[in-house]
C-alpha cells in the first residue's frame, strides 16, 4: 500500500549520484492523457539540451512506449554440446591443461591484480600518463594483499580458474561488498594516475563498473588531465576548484561522476583523450596517449616494442586484445631461438 501522502509525487532515482528524492508532480504534465504521455513529456524535459529525443538516446520514444527495461533475446545459434566420447575427452583434456598450467594456482588465488609486482619488476608498467615506467615501491597496490579481504570467489561459467572475488574492504561494514579489480584497472587507476592507495583503487574501479563506463579510458583521461595540470597546460576555467595533483583519489571520483553526468571538466574528458586534447588546444595533444583515438593500456609502449607495434597495426588502435604480444615477456631466449632462430624475438 502506497502512503496517501505520496500520491501525486514522483520518486527520482539518480544512479549516477547514488541517491533518490521525492518531487512534486509538475502541473504542466497534468493535461497529458495516460502514463505514456506523461513519461514522454517527463523524459523529454530531462534530456540534455543538445540531445535529439528521436536520436540514439531515444528518451522520449522509450518513455512513450512505457519502457522499463531492455531485454536482449536469446540468439538463434545453438550451443554445441560435448555429446560424443571424442568431444567429452577434448573438454576434459583442455580443462586438465588449464589446471596443470604453471600459472593456474597463482591466477586462481590472486586474479590479474596479483601480477603488479611482476610487471613492475619486468620494467614495462606505464606510470603517470606514461611519463614514467614503473614505481619505486609497488607493494601498497600489490593485488596479493587483497586475499585477506575475500569473502567469496567465483568465475566465468564452467571455467576451472574461478579468478573472480568479492571483497569486504572494511570489516566494520560487512554489507559493503566490492569486486576485486583486475590487472588493468589497478595499473590504470594506480600508477598511471600516481595513486598508491589500494582501497581507493578498488572503490574507483567498482564505481566505474556500477556506472557502466570503461576503466581504462576513464583512468587514462584522468591521468591526461593530471599531466596537463603538472605541466601548466590545464585551463583554469576548465579545472575550476578541482585539485588535479597526481594521486588525488577524491578528485578522481569527482571526475568520474562529472564524466557520467557530462558536466564541468568531465564533459570535455568524456569523449576520450584525443577529443579532449582538441577541445583544450595548445600543446595538450602532445600528452594525449592514444592510438587511433583509443586510450592505451597498462604496458608502456616505449618499454615493450611488440605491444607498441600491436597498437600501431591494430584496426582499433590501442587495444591489446587484437594484437597481444605475449611472447615477448612469456618466452625464454632459448624458446625464441628454437622457434624463430634468434633470441631477438623476445627482446623487449
mmCIF file of C-alpha atoms in Angstrom:
data_model
loop_
_atom_site.group_PDB
_atom_site.id
_atom_site.type_symbol
_atom_site.label_atom_id
_atom_site.label_comp_id
_atom_site.label_asym_id
_atom_site.label_seq_id
_atom_site.Cartn_x
_atom_site.Cartn_y
_atom_site.Cartn_z
ATOM 1 C CA UNK A 1 0.000 0.000 0.000
ATOM 2 C CA UNK A 2 1.413 3.393 -1.050
ATOM 3 C CA UNK A 3 1.047 6.021 1.723
ATOM 4 C CA UNK A 4 -1.603 8.576 0.808
ATOM 5 C CA UNK A 5 0.793 11.481 1.257
ATOM 6 C CA UNK A 6 2.939 10.140 -1.618
ATOM 7 C CA UNK A 7 0.171 10.184 -4.229
ATOM 8 C CA UNK A 8 0.776 12.851 -6.868
ATOM 9 C CA UNK A 9 4.535 12.844 -6.282
ATOM 10 C CA UNK A 10 7.489 11.387 -8.211
ATOM 11 C CA UNK A 11 10.372 9.346 -6.845
ATOM 12 C CA UNK A 12 13.530 10.433 -8.681
ATOM 13 C CA UNK A 13 16.270 7.761 -8.587
ATOM 14 C CA UNK A 14 19.676 9.029 -9.751
ATOM 15 C CA UNK A 15 22.100 6.135 -10.241
ATOM 16 C CA UNK A 16 24.974 8.452 -11.159
ATOM 17 C CA UNK A 17 24.729 10.238 -7.811
ATOM 18 C CA UNK A 18 23.586 7.130 -5.905
ATOM 19 C CA UNK A 19 20.651 8.915 -4.301
ATOM 20 C CA UNK A 20 16.917 9.415 -4.622
ATOM 21 C CA UNK A 21 14.489 12.210 -3.867
ATOM 22 C CA UNK A 22 10.756 12.887 -3.954
ATOM 23 C CA UNK A 23 9.487 15.733 -6.124
ATOM 24 C CA UNK A 24 6.020 17.151 -6.683
ATOM 25 C CA UNK A 25 4.056 16.140 -9.770
ATOM 26 C CA UNK A 26 4.565 19.027 -12.242
ATOM 27 C CA UNK A 27 1.394 20.916 -13.146
ATOM 28 C CA UNK A 28 2.309 21.240 -16.868
ATOM 29 C CA UNK A 29 2.144 17.447 -17.144
ATOM 30 C CA UNK A 30 -1.478 17.150 -15.967
ATOM 31 C CA UNK A 31 -3.067 17.786 -19.391
ATOM 32 C CA UNK A 32 -1.444 14.642 -20.768
ATOM 33 C CA UNK A 33 -3.698 11.626 -21.043
ATOM 34 C CA UNK A 34 -2.306 8.432 -19.564
ATOM 35 C CA UNK A 35 1.029 7.422 -18.143
ATOM 36 C CA UNK A 36 2.729 7.032 -21.513
ATOM 37 C CA UNK A 37 2.086 10.616 -22.493
ATOM 38 C CA UNK A 38 3.409 11.808 -19.156
ATOM 39 C CA UNK A 39 6.512 9.579 -19.497
ATOM 40 C CA UNK A 40 7.266 11.107 -22.885
ATOM 41 C CA UNK A 41 6.865 14.654 -21.546
ATOM 42 C CA UNK A 42 8.874 13.934 -18.410
ATOM 43 C CA UNK A 43 11.839 12.241 -20.129
ATOM 44 C CA UNK A 44 11.910 14.831 -22.904
ATOM 45 C CA UNK A 45 12.317 17.634 -20.348
ATOM 46 C CA UNK A 46 15.184 15.780 -18.650
ATOM 47 C CA UNK A 47 17.271 15.226 -21.767
ATOM 48 C CA UNK A 48 20.457 17.208 -22.199
ATOM 49 C CA UNK A 49 19.903 20.344 -24.309
ATOM 50 C CA UNK A 50 21.921 19.022 -27.261
ATOM 51 C CA UNK A 51 20.269 15.562 -27.297
ATOM 52 C CA UNK A 52 17.952 14.530 -30.127
ATOM 53 C CA UNK A 53 14.918 12.879 -28.444
ATOM 54 C CA UNK A 54 14.461 10.714 -31.527
ATOM 55 C CA UNK A 55 18.189 10.053 -31.927
ATOM 56 C CA UNK A 56 20.416 7.361 -30.411
ATOM 57 C CA UNK A 57 19.289 8.180 -26.860
ATOM 58 C CA UNK A 58 15.577 7.930 -27.792
ATOM 59 C CA UNK A 59 14.472 9.005 -24.330
ATOM 60 C CA UNK A 60 11.099 10.327 -25.471
ATOM 61 C CA UNK A 61 10.356 7.231 -27.536
ATOM 62 C CA UNK A 62 11.222 4.927 -24.641
ATOM 63 C CA UNK A 63 9.010 6.924 -22.317
ATOM 64 C CA UNK A 64 6.092 6.961 -24.743
ATOM 65 C CA UNK A 65 6.275 3.178 -25.029
ATOM 66 C CA UNK A 66 6.299 2.875 -21.235
ATOM 67 C CA UNK A 67 9.661 1.115 -21.478
ATOM 68 C CA UNK A 68 11.001 -0.187 -18.177
ATOM 69 C CA UNK A 69 13.899 -2.340 -19.377
ATOM 70 C CA UNK A 70 15.701 -3.609 -22.457
ATOM 71 C CA UNK A 71 15.957 -7.378 -22.821
ATOM 72 C CA UNK A 72 18.453 -8.989 -25.152
ATOM 73 C CA UNK A 73 16.791 -12.008 -26.713
ATOM 74 C CA UNK A 74 18.476 -15.350 -26.942
ATOM 75 C CA UNK A 75 20.333 -15.769 -30.217
ATOM 76 C CA UNK A 76 19.436 -18.298 -32.880
ATOM 77 C CA UNK A 77 22.800 -20.035 -32.820
ATOM 78 C CA UNK A 78 22.773 -23.270 -30.888
ATOM 79 C CA UNK A 79 25.352 -24.318 -28.356
ATOM 80 C CA UNK A 80 27.249 -27.405 -29.460
ATOM 81 C CA UNK A 81 27.312 -29.783 -26.502
ATOM 82 C CA UNK A 82 30.038 -32.291 -25.813
ATOM 83 C CA UNK A 83 27.748 -35.185 -26.715
ATOM 84 C CA UNK A 84 30.222 -37.694 -28.102
ATOM 85 C CA UNK A 85 33.096 -39.516 -26.398
ATOM 86 C CA UNK A 86 35.607 -37.624 -28.519
ATOM 87 C CA UNK A 87 34.140 -34.219 -27.612
ATOM 88 C CA UNK A 88 33.919 -35.096 -23.943
ATOM 89 C CA UNK A 89 37.541 -36.190 -23.959
ATOM 90 C CA UNK A 90 38.581 -32.961 -25.694
ATOM 91 C CA UNK A 91 36.843 -30.897 -22.988
ATOM 92 C CA UNK A 92 38.413 -32.996 -20.251
ATOM 93 C CA UNK A 93 41.868 -32.676 -21.796
ATOM 94 C CA UNK A 94 41.536 -28.901 -22.187
ATOM 95 C CA UNK A 95 40.380 -28.449 -18.575
ATOM 96 C CA UNK A 96 43.283 -30.605 -17.411
ATOM 97 C CA UNK A 97 45.754 -28.467 -19.376
ATOM 98 C CA UNK A 98 44.351 -25.355 -17.722
ATOM 99 C CA UNK A 99 44.523 -26.818 -14.215
ATOM 100 C CA UNK A 100 48.084 -28.005 -14.736
ATOM 101 C CA UNK A 101 49.333 -24.762 -16.295
ATOM 102 C CA UNK A 102 52.238 -23.123 -14.382
ATOM 103 C CA UNK A 103 50.199 -20.000 -13.530
ATOM 104 C CA UNK A 104 46.942 -21.755 -12.653
ATOM 105 C CA UNK A 105 47.299 -21.791 -8.872
ATOM 106 C CA UNK A 106 48.578 -18.196 -8.698
ATOM 107 C CA UNK A 107 45.952 -16.761 -11.060
ATOM 108 C CA UNK A 108 43.125 -18.662 -9.413
ATOM 109 C CA UNK A 109 44.203 -17.386 -5.997
ATOM 110 C CA UNK A 110 45.077 -13.752 -6.728
ATOM 111 C CA UNK A 111 43.488 -12.915 -10.093
ATOM 112 C CA UNK A 112 45.057 -10.471 -12.511
ATOM 113 C CA UNK A 113 45.667 -7.976 -9.703
ATOM 114 C CA UNK A 114 48.314 -10.322 -8.311
ATOM 115 C CA UNK A 115 50.766 -9.515 -11.113
ATOM 116 C CA UNK A 116 51.600 -5.927 -10.145
ATOM 117 C CA UNK A 117 54.984 -6.851 -8.667
ATOM 118 C CA UNK A 118 55.836 -8.879 -11.762
ATOM 119 C CA UNK A 119 55.004 -6.112 -14.256
ATOM 120 C CA UNK A 120 56.907 -3.550 -12.187
ATOM 121 C CA UNK A 121 59.977 -5.776 -11.861
ATOM 122 C CA UNK A 122 59.848 -6.520 -15.583
ATOM 123 C CA UNK A 123 60.084 -2.805 -16.316
ATOM 124 C CA UNK A 124 57.120 -2.399 -18.650
ATOM 125 C CA UNK A 125 54.455 -0.724 -16.479
ATOM 126 C CA UNK A 126 53.295 2.730 -17.547
ATOM 127 C CA UNK A 127 53.069 5.380 -14.814
ATOM 128 C CA UNK A 128 51.912 8.992 -14.573
ATOM 129 C CA UNK A 129 50.375 9.128 -18.037
ATOM 130 C CA UNK A 130 53.379 7.256 -19.492
ATOM 131 C CA UNK A 131 55.844 9.920 -18.374
ATOM 132 C CA UNK A 132 57.453 7.234 -16.228
ATOM 133 C CA UNK A 133 57.998 3.492 -16.283
ATOM 134 C CA UNK A 134 57.129 1.646 -13.068
ATOM 135 C CA UNK A 135 57.123 2.648 -9.404
ATOM 136 C CA UNK A 136 59.845 2.614 -6.766
ATOM 137 C CA UNK A 137 57.621 0.614 -4.414
ATOM 138 C CA UNK A 138 54.615 -1.222 -5.814
ATOM 139 C CA UNK A 139 53.827 -3.161 -2.626
ATOM 140 C CA UNK A 140 50.970 -0.856 -1.453
ATOM 141 C CA UNK A 141 48.958 -1.816 -4.556
ATOM 142 C CA UNK A 142 50.113 -5.416 -4.918
ATOM 143 C CA UNK A 143 46.852 -7.278 -5.507
ATOM 144 C CA UNK A 144 48.007 -10.221 -3.430
ATOM 145 C CA UNK A 145 47.253 -8.207 -0.299
ATOM 146 C CA UNK A 146 43.544 -8.341 -1.184
ATOM 147 C CA UNK A 147 43.400 -12.052 -0.400
ATOM 148 C CA UNK A 148 42.618 -11.318 3.237
ATOM 149 C CA UNK A 149 39.622 -9.224 2.145
ATOM 150 C CA UNK A 150 37.961 -12.013 0.118
ATOM 151 C CA UNK A 151 34.578 -13.285 1.299
ATOM 152 C CA UNK A 152 33.804 -15.486 -1.715
ATOM 153 C CA UNK A 153 35.218 -16.415 -5.116
ATOM 154 C CA UNK A 154 33.552 -17.088 -8.446
ATOM 155 C CA UNK A 155 34.311 -17.089 -12.143
ATOM 156 C CA UNK A 156 33.006 -17.471 -15.655
ATOM 157 C CA UNK A 157 30.644 -20.347 -16.377
ATOM 158 C CA UNK A 158 32.459 -23.697 -16.429
ATOM 159 C CA UNK A 159 35.886 -22.033 -16.180
ATOM 160 C CA UNK A 160 38.124 -24.010 -13.787
ATOM 161 C CA UNK A 161 40.171 -20.959 -12.759
ATOM 162 C CA UNK A 162 37.446 -19.068 -10.846
ATOM 163 C CA UNK A 163 39.598 -15.948 -10.516
ATOM 164 C CA UNK A 164 36.840 -13.501 -9.546
ATOM 165 C CA UNK A 165 36.438 -12.435 -5.939
ATOM 166 C CA UNK A 166 34.104 -10.364 -3.786
ATOM 167 C CA UNK A 167 35.746 -8.265 -1.087
ATOM 168 C CA UNK A 168 34.866 -6.558 2.146
ATOM 169 C CA UNK A 169 37.428 -3.769 2.364
ATOM 170 C CA UNK A 170 36.229 -2.562 5.762
ATOM 171 C CA UNK A 171 35.233 -5.371 8.115
ATOM 172 C CA UNK A 172 33.378 -2.850 10.264
ATOM 173 C CA UNK A 173 30.990 -2.528 7.291
ATOM 174 C CA UNK A 174 30.367 -6.132 6.168
ATOM 175 C CA UNK A 175 27.440 -5.157 3.945
ATOM 176 C CA UNK A 176 29.654 -3.001 1.686
ATOM 177 C CA UNK A 177 30.853 -5.569 -0.840
ATOM 178 C CA UNK A 178 33.282 -4.752 -3.660
ATOM 179 C CA UNK A 179 34.571 -6.764 -6.587
ATOM 180 C CA UNK A 180 38.307 -7.393 -6.812
ATOM 181 C CA UNK A 181 39.714 -5.314 -9.687
ATOM 182 C CA UNK A 182 41.670 -6.920 -12.473
ATOM 183 C CA UNK A 183 45.229 -6.221 -13.640
ATOM 184 C CA UNK A 184 44.425 -3.307 -15.975
ATOM 185 C CA UNK A 185 42.215 -1.243 -13.619
ATOM 186 C CA UNK A 186 44.755 -1.483 -10.785
ATOM 187 C CA UNK A 187 47.517 -0.082 -13.009
ATOM 188 C CA UNK A 188 45.308 2.450 -14.767
ATOM 189 C CA UNK A 189 43.825 3.973 -11.615
ATOM 190 C CA UNK A 190 47.039 3.360 -9.678
ATOM 191 C CA UNK A 191 50.448 4.070 -11.256
ATOM 192 C CA UNK A 192 49.019 5.745 -14.356
ATOM 193 C CA UNK A 193 47.309 8.334 -12.123
ATOM 194 C CA UNK A 194 50.006 8.398 -9.432
ATOM 195 C CA UNK A 195 47.714 6.717 -6.876
ATOM 196 C CA UNK A 196 49.121 4.171 -4.402
ATOM 197 C CA UNK A 197 46.054 3.568 -2.208
ATOM 198 C CA UNK A 198 44.606 0.117 -2.911
ATOM 199 C CA UNK A 199 41.310 0.795 -1.135
ATOM 200 C CA UNK A 200 40.799 3.884 -3.301
ATOM 201 C CA UNK A 201 41.638 1.925 -6.463
ATOM 202 C CA UNK A 202 39.064 -0.733 -5.554
ATOM 203 C CA UNK A 203 36.466 1.968 -4.889
ATOM 204 C CA UNK A 204 37.119 3.777 -8.193
ATOM 205 C CA UNK A 205 37.087 0.549 -10.206
ATOM 206 C CA UNK A 206 33.785 -0.549 -8.666
ATOM 207 C CA UNK A 207 32.293 2.905 -9.193
ATOM 208 C CA UNK A 208 33.070 2.736 -12.917
ATOM 209 C CA UNK A 209 31.590 -0.745 -13.128
ATOM 210 C CA UNK A 210 28.379 0.381 -11.440
ATOM 211 C CA UNK A 211 28.095 3.394 -13.729
ATOM 212 C CA UNK A 212 28.889 1.327 -16.824
ATOM 213 C CA UNK A 213 31.994 3.140 -18.075
ATOM 214 C CA UNK A 214 35.301 1.692 -19.202
ATOM 215 C CA UNK A 215 38.019 1.779 -16.557
ATOM 216 C CA UNK A 216 40.959 2.005 -18.973
ATOM 217 C CA UNK A 217 39.666 5.011 -20.908
ATOM 218 C CA UNK A 218 38.317 6.698 -17.763
ATOM 219 C CA UNK A 219 41.595 6.394 -15.868
ATOM 220 C CA UNK A 220 43.508 7.463 -18.982
ATOM 221 C CA UNK A 221 41.595 10.717 -19.416
ATOM 222 C CA UNK A 222 42.041 11.465 -15.711
ATOM 223 C CA UNK A 223 45.791 10.823 -15.973
ATOM 224 C CA UNK A 224 45.852 13.074 -19.047
ATOM 225 C CA UNK A 225 44.189 15.889 -17.065
ATOM 226 C CA UNK A 226 46.631 15.471 -14.181
ATOM 227 C CA UNK A 227 49.555 15.525 -16.599
ATOM 228 C CA UNK A 228 48.332 18.769 -18.171
ATOM 229 C CA UNK A 229 47.928 20.294 -14.721
ATOM 230 C CA UNK A 230 51.503 19.411 -13.758
ATOM 231 C CA UNK A 231 52.773 20.941 -16.983
ATOM 232 C CA UNK A 232 50.714 24.114 -16.559
ATOM 233 C CA UNK A 233 48.576 23.385 -19.631
ATOM 234 C CA UNK A 234 45.171 22.880 -17.991
ATOM 235 C CA UNK A 235 42.938 25.945 -18.490
ATOM 236 C CA UNK A 236 41.757 27.405 -15.190
ATOM 237 C CA UNK A 237 38.165 27.754 -16.404
ATOM 238 C CA UNK A 238 38.003 24.023 -17.099
ATOM 239 C CA UNK A 239 39.716 22.950 -13.905
ATOM 240 C CA UNK A 240 37.531 25.004 -11.612
ATOM 241 C CA UNK A 241 38.073 24.077 -7.961
ATOM 242 C CA UNK A 242 39.467 20.609 -8.731
ATOM 243 C CA UNK A 243 42.838 19.628 -7.291
ATOM 244 C CA UNK A 244 44.387 17.773 -10.227
ATOM 245 C CA UNK A 245 47.596 16.775 -8.480
ATOM 246 C CA UNK A 246 48.770 13.203 -9.018
ATOM 247 C CA UNK A 247 47.062 10.559 -6.893
ATOM 248 C CA UNK A 248 44.180 12.675 -5.608
ATOM 249 C CA UNK A 249 41.528 9.970 -5.233
ATOM 250 C CA UNK A 250 38.818 12.456 -4.273
ATOM 251 C CA UNK A 251 39.301 14.401 -7.490
ATOM 252 C CA UNK A 252 39.348 11.171 -9.486
ATOM 253 C CA UNK A 253 35.991 10.165 -8.022
ATOM 254 C CA UNK A 254 34.557 13.610 -8.725
ATOM 255 C CA UNK A 255 35.745 13.429 -12.337
ATOM 256 C CA UNK A 256 34.137 10.015 -12.814
ATOM 257 C CA UNK A 257 30.787 11.483 -11.772
ATOM 258 C CA UNK A 258 31.358 14.538 -13.976
ATOM 259 C CA UNK A 259 32.160 12.301 -16.959
ATOM 260 C CA UNK A 260 28.941 10.344 -16.485
ATOM 261 C CA UNK A 261 26.840 13.478 -15.951
ATOM 262 C CA UNK A 262 28.516 15.424 -18.754
ATOM 263 C CA UNK A 263 29.376 18.446 -16.633
ATOM 264 C CA UNK A 264 32.484 20.506 -15.872
ATOM 265 C CA UNK A 265 35.854 19.151 -16.922
ATOM 266 C CA UNK A 266 34.250 15.708 -17.125
ATOM 267 C CA UNK A 267 32.217 16.801 -20.135
ATOM 268 C CA UNK A 268 35.445 17.576 -22.005
ATOM 269 C CA UNK A 269 37.100 14.320 -20.953
ATOM 270 C CA UNK A 270 34.081 12.092 -21.599
ATOM 271 C CA UNK A 271 34.868 11.511 -25.287
ATOM 272 C CA UNK A 272 38.465 10.441 -24.713
ATOM 273 C CA UNK A 273 41.914 11.998 -24.721
ATOM 274 C CA UNK A 274 42.057 12.730 -28.454
ATOM 275 C CA UNK A 275 38.837 14.729 -28.421
ATOM 276 C CA UNK A 276 39.734 16.396 -25.109
ATOM 277 C CA UNK A 277 43.119 17.485 -26.476
ATOM 278 C CA UNK A 278 41.415 19.133 -29.444
ATOM 279 C CA UNK A 279 38.985 20.966 -27.184
ATOM 280 C CA UNK A 280 41.723 22.144 -24.800
ATOM 281 C CA UNK A 281 44.070 23.098 -27.615
ATOM 282 C CA UNK A 282 47.633 24.375 -27.341
ATOM 283 C CA UNK A 283 50.209 21.657 -26.626
ATOM 284 C CA UNK A 284 47.670 19.318 -24.996
ATOM 285 C CA UNK A 285 47.720 16.873 -27.915
ATOM 286 C CA UNK A 286 51.382 16.055 -27.190
ATOM 287 C CA UNK A 287 50.330 14.413 -23.909
ATOM 288 C CA UNK A 288 47.212 12.596 -25.141
ATOM 289 C CA UNK A 289 48.283 8.931 -25.116
ATOM 290 C CA UNK A 290 46.200 7.090 -27.683
ATOM 291 C CA UNK A 291 46.400 5.230 -30.991
ATOM 292 C CA UNK A 292 43.605 5.883 -33.485
ATOM 293 C CA UNK A 293 41.633 7.575 -30.714
ATOM 294 C CA UNK A 294 41.670 4.625 -28.313
ATOM 295 C CA UNK A 295 43.467 5.057 -24.991
ATOM 296 C CA UNK A 296 46.388 2.775 -24.167
ATOM 297 C CA UNK A 297 46.516 0.051 -21.562
ATOM 298 C CA UNK A 298 48.876 -0.892 -18.732
ATOM 299 C CA UNK A 299 52.136 -1.524 -20.583
ATOM 300 C CA UNK A 300 54.362 1.388 -21.521
ATOM 301 C CA UNK A 301 54.830 1.132 -25.311
ATOM 302 C CA UNK A 302 58.348 2.576 -25.076
ATOM 303 C CA UNK A 303 59.335 -0.343 -22.851
ATOM 304 C CA UNK A 304 57.831 -3.202 -24.862
ATOM 305 C CA UNK A 305 58.175 -2.855 -28.625
ATOM 306 C CA UNK A 306 55.866 -5.707 -29.623
ATOM 307 C CA UNK A 307 52.999 -4.045 -27.792
ATOM 308 C CA UNK A 308 53.798 -0.718 -29.452
ATOM 309 C CA UNK A 309 53.714 -2.447 -32.843
ATOM 310 C CA UNK A 310 50.456 -4.136 -31.908
ATOM 311 C CA UNK A 311 48.870 -0.783 -31.109
ATOM 312 C CA UNK A 312 50.094 0.623 -34.417
ATOM 313 C CA UNK A 313 48.742 -2.157 -36.648
ATOM 314 C CA UNK A 314 45.554 -2.946 -34.733
ATOM 315 C CA UNK A 315 42.398 -1.834 -36.524
ATOM 316 C CA UNK A 316 41.157 -0.432 -33.187
ATOM 317 C CA UNK A 317 44.415 1.262 -32.199
ATOM 318 C CA UNK A 318 45.415 0.988 -28.523
ATOM 319 C CA UNK A 319 43.748 -2.366 -27.946
ATOM 320 C CA UNK A 320 45.817 -5.257 -26.609
ATOM 321 C CA UNK A 321 43.117 -7.811 -27.444
ATOM 322 C CA UNK A 322 43.569 -7.532 -31.203
ATOM 323 C CA UNK A 323 47.369 -7.879 -31.228
ATOM 324 C CA UNK A 324 48.623 -9.393 -27.991
ATOM 325 C CA UNK A 325 52.421 -9.621 -27.949
ATOM 326 C CA UNK A 326 52.573 -12.049 -25.045
ATOM 327 C CA UNK A 327 55.556 -13.999 -26.418
ATOM 328 C CA UNK A 328 57.786 -11.013 -25.687
ATOM 329 C CA UNK A 329 57.513 -11.486 -21.958
ATOM 330 C CA UNK A 330 56.402 -15.091 -21.601
ATOM 331 C CA UNK A 331 59.048 -16.921 -23.688
ATOM 332 C CA UNK A 332 62.665 -17.513 -22.743
ATOM 333 C CA UNK A 333 65.540 -16.745 -25.100
ATOM 334 C CA UNK A 334 66.021 -20.490 -25.567
ATOM 335 C CA UNK A 335 62.426 -20.907 -26.700
ATOM 336 C CA UNK A 336 62.798 -17.990 -29.095
ATOM 337 C CA UNK A 337 65.953 -19.479 -30.631
ATOM 338 C CA UNK A 338 64.294 -22.888 -31.042
ATOM 339 C CA UNK A 339 61.151 -21.425 -32.635
ATOM 340 C CA UNK A 340 62.455 -18.415 -34.554
ATOM 341 C CA UNK A 341 66.192 -18.965 -34.759
ATOM 342 C CA UNK A 342 67.060 -15.802 -32.809
ATOM 343 C CA UNK A 343 66.845 -14.556 -29.238
ATOM 344 C CA UNK A 344 65.852 -11.128 -30.588
ATOM 345 C CA UNK A 345 62.292 -12.433 -30.953
ATOM 346 C CA UNK A 346 61.816 -11.861 -27.227
ATOM 347 C CA UNK A 347 63.940 -8.735 -26.940
ATOM 348 C CA UNK A 348 61.542 -6.153 -25.488
#
